Amino acid sequence: MRRGLYQSRNIVAIKVGMELGEQSVIDMARKFGITTPIPPYPSIHIGAADVYPIEMVASYSAFATLGTRAAPTGIVRVENSKGDIIWEPTPVRTPVMSPEEAWLMVSMMKDVVQRGTAAGSVGAQFRIPAGGKTGTTNDGADVWYIGYTSDLVAGVWMGLDRPQKIKANAQGGVLAAPAWTAFMNEVYRRKPAPPDWPRPEGTVVRQIDPVSGMLAGAGCSGAVSEYFIAGTDPTQPCIPTGFGTGVDTTYGYPPGYAPIPRLPTDTGFPSTRQPAVPPSDAIVIPGATPIPRASRPSRLPRDTMRTTFPRDTTRGLPRDTTRQQRDTLNPFTIPPAR
C-alpha cells in the first residue's frame, strides 16, 4: 500500500515537540513502530512525514492497551480442514509508555470523538467508548481516521496511487471516519461491547482555566476538569481577566502583562496590550485629567470616544505623518521603533 501523509493538528504536540526537539520526536516514532524516513524538520511536530498506514494503525495499539504496542501480522493462524491449528504466529508486544501516559492520550482522543473533528461521523453514531484521530493532508490527497476501543484498533486511509486531490474540501472526518464507524458498528453487532478504560491511580484531576491552562479561580474565564500525571499538574492560579472598563476577557495574559481597555472599532485604533504597570487608584491618559478608578464609568459613550480620539484629524495627511499622528492620539499604543 502506498505511503500516505498523516498530519496531526494538535497544537499541544507542536509546542511540546518544539521544546523537546526533532530527534526526540523521531525516537518516539521509532518506539511506536514507524520505520519510514522522518526528516528532522520542525514540521514533523505536526506529523508531516510519510508513513505506512499499517504501521500507523499498529502504533495506536499502545493507546488501546494502555501502553503496549502490538506488532501487526498478516496471518492470524493456519487451520486444517478439521479446524485444528497448524501454525499460529507468536504475538510481538512491546511496552512503549506508562499506563498513565497512555490513558491521558486516550482521554484526549476521546475528545476528538465526542466534540472534535469526528464528533458527527463517529461520536454521534458509535456509542461504545472510543478514541481516535482524523488526518488530512494540506492538498486533500490523503485522508485518515484511526480509532480504537479497549479491545480493537482499526484505521481507514483514502487516497489515490498517484497523489492528487480526492475532492474539494476532502477531510478525514468526512470521508474516512464514516467508513470506520460502519465497520466498527458491524463488529460489535456480532460481539459484546468492551468496557471503558480504567483510570490509572497515578493520575489526578484538576479544575483548570481553559484560557490560561492554570488552576481555575475567581475572576478567570471558567473551569474545566482536566487530568494529569501526578506531579505534572499546574500549581499556579490563573490570572484574572476582569480588570474593569472595557477589559478584553476573551484571552488569558501571561505573567507580567495586563489587559488594556478595548477601544470601539470606529476610532481607527487597534486593541493592544503592553507590559503591566503597578496598580494605582487612577488611570492617567497623557494630556488628560486623571479619572479616579472608583468613579470611572463602566463604558464610555460612543460620542465621547469620538470626541476624545477624533478619527477625522488623520485624514488628508501624508502616510508617514498619519502614522505618527495616530500614534500620538492613541495613548494605548506603544509607538513602533523608528
Coordinates of C-alpha atoms in Angstrom, one line a residue:
M1 CA 0.0 0.0 0.0
R2 CA 1.3 3.5 -0.9
R3 CA 2.6 5.5 1.9
G4 CA 0.5 8.4 3.0
L5 CA 1.0 11.6 5.0
Y6 CA -0.5 11.6 8.4
Q7 CA -0.8 15.1 9.7
S8 CA -1.9 15.9 13.3
R9 CA -3.3 19.3 14.0
N10 CA -2.8 19.2 17.8
I11 CA -1.4 22.5 19.0
V12 CA -0.1 20.8 22.1
A13 CA 2.0 18.4 20.0
I14 CA 3.6 21.4 18.3
K15 CA 4.6 23.2 21.5
V16 CA 5.9 20.1 23.2
G17 CA 7.7 18.9 20.1
M18 CA 9.4 22.3 19.6
E19 CA 10.6 22.2 23.2
L20 CA 12.0 18.6 23.0
G21 CA 13.5 18.9 19.6
E22 CA 13.1 16.9 16.3
Q23 CA 15.2 14.0 17.3
S24 CA 13.0 13.3 20.3
V25 CA 10.0 13.1 18.1
I26 CA 11.9 10.7 15.7
D27 CA 13.0 8.5 18.6
M28 CA 9.4 8.3 19.9
A29 CA 8.1 7.4 16.5
R30 CA 10.6 4.5 16.2
K31 CA 9.4 3.2 19.6
F32 CA 5.9 3.2 18.2
G33 CA 7.0 1.1 15.2
I34 CA 7.3 3.7 12.5
T35 CA 10.1 2.6 10.1
T36 CA 9.8 5.1 7.3
P37 CA 12.3 8.0 7.0
I38 CA 11.5 11.0 9.2
P39 CA 13.4 14.2 8.3
P40 CA 14.5 16.3 11.3
Y41 CA 12.4 19.3 10.3
P42 CA 10.1 21.4 12.6
S43 CA 7.1 20.3 10.5
I44 CA 7.3 16.8 11.9
H45 CA 5.9 18.1 15.2
I46 CA 2.5 18.1 13.4
G47 CA 3.1 14.8 11.7
A48 CA 4.5 15.9 8.3
A49 CA 6.3 12.6 7.4
D50 CA 5.3 9.7 5.2
V51 CA 4.2 6.6 6.9
Y52 CA 2.8 3.2 6.1
P53 CA -0.9 3.0 7.1
I54 CA -0.4 -0.4 8.7
E55 CA 2.4 0.9 10.9
M56 CA 0.3 3.9 12.0
V57 CA -2.6 1.7 12.9
A58 CA -0.4 -0.6 14.8
S59 CA 1.1 2.3 16.7
Y60 CA -2.3 3.2 18.1
S61 CA -2.5 -0.2 19.8
A62 CA -0.2 1.4 22.5
F63 CA -3.1 3.7 23.4
A64 CA -5.8 1.0 23.3
T65 CA -3.8 -1.3 25.6
L66 CA -2.7 1.5 27.9
G67 CA 1.0 1.3 27.0
T68 CA 1.8 -1.8 25.0
R69 CA 2.3 -1.8 21.2
A70 CA 1.4 -5.0 19.3
A71 CA 3.3 -5.6 16.0
P72 CA 0.9 -6.3 13.1
T73 CA 0.9 -9.7 11.4
G74 CA -0.8 -10.6 8.1
I75 CA -1.8 -14.1 9.1
V76 CA -3.7 -14.8 12.3
R77 CA -3.4 -18.6 12.1
V78 CA -3.4 -21.6 9.7
E79 CA -6.0 -24.4 10.2
N80 CA -6.6 -27.7 8.5
S81 CA -9.9 -29.0 7.3
K82 CA -10.8 -30.2 10.8
G83 CA -10.2 -26.8 12.3
D84 CA -7.0 -27.8 14.0
I85 CA -4.4 -25.0 14.3
I86 CA -1.4 -26.0 12.2
W87 CA 0.5 -22.7 12.7
E88 CA 0.0 -19.6 14.7
P89 CA 2.4 -16.6 14.9
T90 CA 3.6 -15.5 18.3
P91 CA 2.4 -12.0 19.1
V92 CA 5.1 -9.4 19.5
R93 CA 4.2 -6.9 22.2
T94 CA 6.5 -4.0 23.2
P95 CA 5.9 -1.7 26.2
V96 CA 6.3 1.9 24.9
M97 CA 4.7 4.1 27.5
S98 CA 3.3 4.1 31.0
P99 CA -0.4 3.4 31.7
E100 CA -0.8 6.9 32.9
E101 CA 0.7 8.4 29.7
A102 CA -1.4 6.2 27.5
W103 CA -4.6 6.9 29.5
L104 CA -4.1 10.6 29.0
M105 CA -3.8 10.1 25.3
V106 CA -7.0 8.1 25.3
S107 CA -8.7 10.9 27.2
M108 CA -7.6 13.4 24.6
M109 CA -8.6 11.3 21.7
K110 CA -12.0 10.7 23.3
D111 CA -12.5 14.4 22.9
V112 CA -11.9 14.0 19.1
V113 CA -14.8 11.6 19.0
Q114 CA -17.1 13.4 21.5
R115 CA -16.6 17.0 20.4
G116 CA -13.9 17.3 17.8
T117 CA -13.4 16.6 14.1
A118 CA -15.0 13.1 14.4
A119 CA -18.0 14.1 16.6
G120 CA -20.6 13.9 13.8
S121 CA -19.2 10.9 11.9
V122 CA -18.2 8.8 14.9
G123 CA -19.4 10.1 18.2
A124 CA -23.0 10.6 17.1
Q125 CA -23.2 7.1 15.6
F126 CA -20.9 4.9 17.6
R127 CA -21.9 4.5 21.3
I128 CA -19.0 2.4 22.6
P129 CA -16.2 4.2 24.5
A130 CA -13.6 5.0 21.8
G131 CA -10.8 7.4 20.9
G132 CA -9.4 8.3 17.6
K133 CA -7.8 10.9 15.3
T134 CA -8.7 12.3 11.9
G135 CA -6.0 13.3 9.4
T136 CA -6.0 15.3 6.2
T137 CA -3.1 16.4 4.0
N138 CA -2.9 20.1 3.0
D139 CA -3.7 19.3 -0.6
G140 CA -6.5 16.9 0.2
A141 CA -4.7 13.9 -1.4
D142 CA -4.8 11.7 1.7
V143 CA -7.4 11.4 4.4
W144 CA -7.3 9.2 7.5
Y145 CA -9.2 8.1 10.5
I146 CA -7.6 5.7 13.1
G147 CA -9.7 4.8 16.1
Y148 CA -9.9 2.2 18.8
T149 CA -11.8 0.7 21.6
S150 CA -10.2 -1.1 24.5
D151 CA -10.1 -4.4 22.5
L152 CA -9.8 -3.4 18.8
V153 CA -7.8 -0.8 16.7
A154 CA -8.9 -0.1 13.2
G155 CA -7.8 2.5 10.6
V156 CA -9.0 3.8 7.3
W157 CA -6.9 5.6 4.8
M158 CA -8.2 7.0 1.5
G159 CA -6.1 8.3 -1.4
L160 CA -5.0 7.6 -4.9
D161 CA -2.0 5.6 -6.1
R162 CA -0.8 8.8 -7.9
P163 CA -1.3 11.6 -5.4
Q164 CA -3.9 14.1 -6.3
K165 CA -6.8 15.9 -4.6
I166 CA -9.5 13.5 -3.8
K167 CA -12.3 16.1 -3.9
A168 CA -13.0 19.6 -2.9
N169 CA -12.8 20.0 0.9
A170 CA -11.6 16.4 1.4
Q171 CA -11.3 15.7 5.2
G172 CA -10.6 12.6 7.2
G173 CA -13.7 13.3 9.4
V174 CA -15.9 13.5 6.4
L175 CA -14.6 10.6 4.2
A176 CA -12.6 8.1 6.3
A177 CA -14.3 8.3 9.6
P178 CA -17.8 7.2 8.4
A179 CA -16.2 4.1 6.9
W180 CA -14.6 3.3 10.2
T181 CA -17.9 3.8 12.0
A182 CA -19.7 1.4 9.7
F183 CA -17.1 -1.2 10.2
M184 CA -16.9 -1.0 14.0
N185 CA -20.7 -1.0 14.3
E186 CA -20.8 -4.2 12.4
V187 CA -18.0 -5.7 14.5
Y188 CA -19.8 -5.0 17.8
R189 CA -23.2 -6.1 16.4
R190 CA -21.6 -9.6 16.5
K191 CA -19.6 -9.4 19.7
P192 CA -20.1 -7.9 23.2
A193 CA -19.0 -4.3 23.7
P194 CA -15.7 -3.9 25.6
P195 CA -15.5 -1.8 28.8
D196 CA -14.2 1.7 29.1
W197 CA -10.5 2.2 30.1
P198 CA -9.9 2.2 33.8
R199 CA -8.3 5.4 35.1
P200 CA -4.8 4.6 36.5
E201 CA -4.1 5.6 40.1
G202 CA -1.2 7.7 39.1
T203 CA -3.4 10.4 37.5
V204 CA -5.1 13.3 39.2
V205 CA -7.9 15.7 38.2
R206 CA -7.8 19.4 38.5
Q207 CA -10.1 22.3 37.7
I208 CA -8.3 24.3 35.0
D209 CA -8.9 27.7 33.5
P210 CA -9.4 26.9 29.8
V211 CA -7.7 30.1 28.6
S212 CA -4.5 30.2 30.6
G213 CA -4.1 26.5 31.4
M214 CA -3.6 27.3 35.0
L215 CA -5.7 26.4 38.1
A216 CA -9.2 27.9 37.8
G217 CA -10.2 30.6 40.3
A218 CA -12.3 33.7 40.9
G219 CA -12.1 36.2 38.0
C220 CA -10.9 33.7 35.4
S221 CA -12.6 32.6 32.2
G222 CA -14.1 29.4 33.7
A223 CA -13.3 26.0 34.9
V224 CA -13.0 22.6 33.2
S225 CA -11.9 19.2 34.6
E226 CA -8.5 18.1 33.2
Y227 CA -6.4 15.1 34.1
F228 CA -2.7 15.0 34.8
I229 CA 0.0 12.6 35.8
A230 CA 0.5 13.2 39.5
G231 CA 3.3 15.8 39.9
T232 CA 2.8 17.4 36.5
D233 CA -0.4 19.2 37.3
P234 CA -0.2 23.1 37.4
T235 CA 0.2 24.7 40.8
Q236 CA -0.2 28.4 40.0
P237 CA -3.6 30.0 39.8
C238 CA -4.9 31.6 36.6
I239 CA -4.5 35.4 36.0
P240 CA -7.9 37.1 36.5
T241 CA -9.0 38.9 33.3
G242 CA -11.8 41.1 34.6
F243 CA -9.9 44.3 35.5
G244 CA -12.6 47.0 34.8
T245 CA -13.9 49.1 32.0
G246 CA -13.8 47.6 28.5
V247 CA -11.3 44.9 29.5
D248 CA -10.8 42.1 27.0
T249 CA -11.8 39.0 28.9
T250 CA -11.6 36.7 25.9
Y251 CA -7.9 35.9 26.2
G252 CA -5.5 35.0 29.0
Y253 CA -2.4 37.0 29.8
P254 CA 1.0 35.7 30.8
P255 CA 2.7 36.9 34.0
G256 CA 4.0 40.5 33.6
Y257 CA 1.2 41.5 31.2
A258 CA -2.2 43.0 31.9
P259 CA -5.2 43.6 29.6
I260 CA -5.7 47.1 28.1
P261 CA -9.1 48.7 27.6
R262 CA -10.5 47.8 24.1
L263 CA -11.4 50.8 22.1
P264 CA -14.6 51.0 19.8
T265 CA -13.9 49.9 16.3
D266 CA -14.8 53.2 14.7
T267 CA -11.9 55.1 16.3
G268 CA -9.4 53.5 13.9
F269 CA -7.2 52.4 16.8
P270 CA -6.5 48.6 17.3
S271 CA -6.8 46.9 20.6
T272 CA -3.3 46.4 22.0
R273 CA -1.6 45.0 25.0
Q274 CA 1.5 46.3 26.8
P275 CA 3.6 45.4 29.9
A276 CA 1.6 45.8 33.2
V277 CA 2.2 48.8 35.4
P278 CA 1.9 48.8 39.2
P279 CA -1.8 49.2 40.2
S280 CA -3.0 52.7 41.2
D281 CA -6.2 54.3 42.2
A282 CA -6.4 56.4 39.0
I283 CA -5.9 55.9 35.2
V284 CA -3.7 58.6 33.7
I285 CA -4.0 59.4 29.9
P286 CA -1.3 61.7 28.6
G287 CA -2.7 65.2 28.2
A288 CA -5.9 64.4 30.0
T289 CA -7.2 64.8 33.6
P290 CA -6.9 61.6 35.6
I291 CA -10.2 59.8 36.3
P292 CA -10.4 58.2 39.7
R293 CA -10.8 54.4 39.3
A294 CA -13.7 54.2 41.7
S295 CA -15.7 56.8 39.7
R296 CA -14.8 55.6 36.2
P297 CA -17.9 54.7 34.2
S298 CA -18.4 51.1 33.1
R299 CA -18.5 52.1 29.5
L300 CA -17.8 55.4 27.8
P301 CA -20.5 56.7 25.4
R302 CA -19.6 56.3 21.8
D303 CA -19.8 60.1 21.2
T304 CA -17.4 60.7 24.0
M305 CA -14.8 58.4 22.5
R306 CA -15.2 60.1 19.1
T307 CA -14.5 63.5 20.8
T308 CA -11.6 62.2 22.7
F309 CA -10.0 60.3 19.8
P310 CA -11.2 62.1 16.6
R311 CA -10.6 60.0 13.6
D312 CA -11.0 62.8 11.1
T313 CA -7.8 64.5 12.3
T314 CA -5.8 61.9 10.4
R315 CA -7.5 62.3 7.1
G316 CA -5.6 64.0 4.3
L317 CA -2.2 63.7 5.9
P318 CA 0.8 62.0 4.2
R319 CA 1.2 58.3 5.0
D320 CA 4.1 58.7 7.5
T321 CA 2.6 61.7 9.1
T322 CA -0.7 59.9 9.5
R323 CA 1.0 57.0 11.3
Q324 CA 2.8 59.4 13.6
Q325 CA -0.3 61.3 14.3
R326 CA -2.3 58.2 15.2
D327 CA 0.4 57.0 17.5
T328 CA 0.3 60.4 19.3
L329 CA -3.5 60.3 19.6
N330 CA -3.8 56.8 20.8
P331 CA -2.4 56.6 24.4
F332 CA -2.8 52.8 24.5
T333 CA -0.5 52.1 21.6
I334 CA 3.3 51.8 22.0
P335 CA 4.9 53.8 19.2
P336 CA 7.0 51.5 16.9
A337 CA 10.7 51.8 16.8
R338 CA 11.8 54.5 14.2

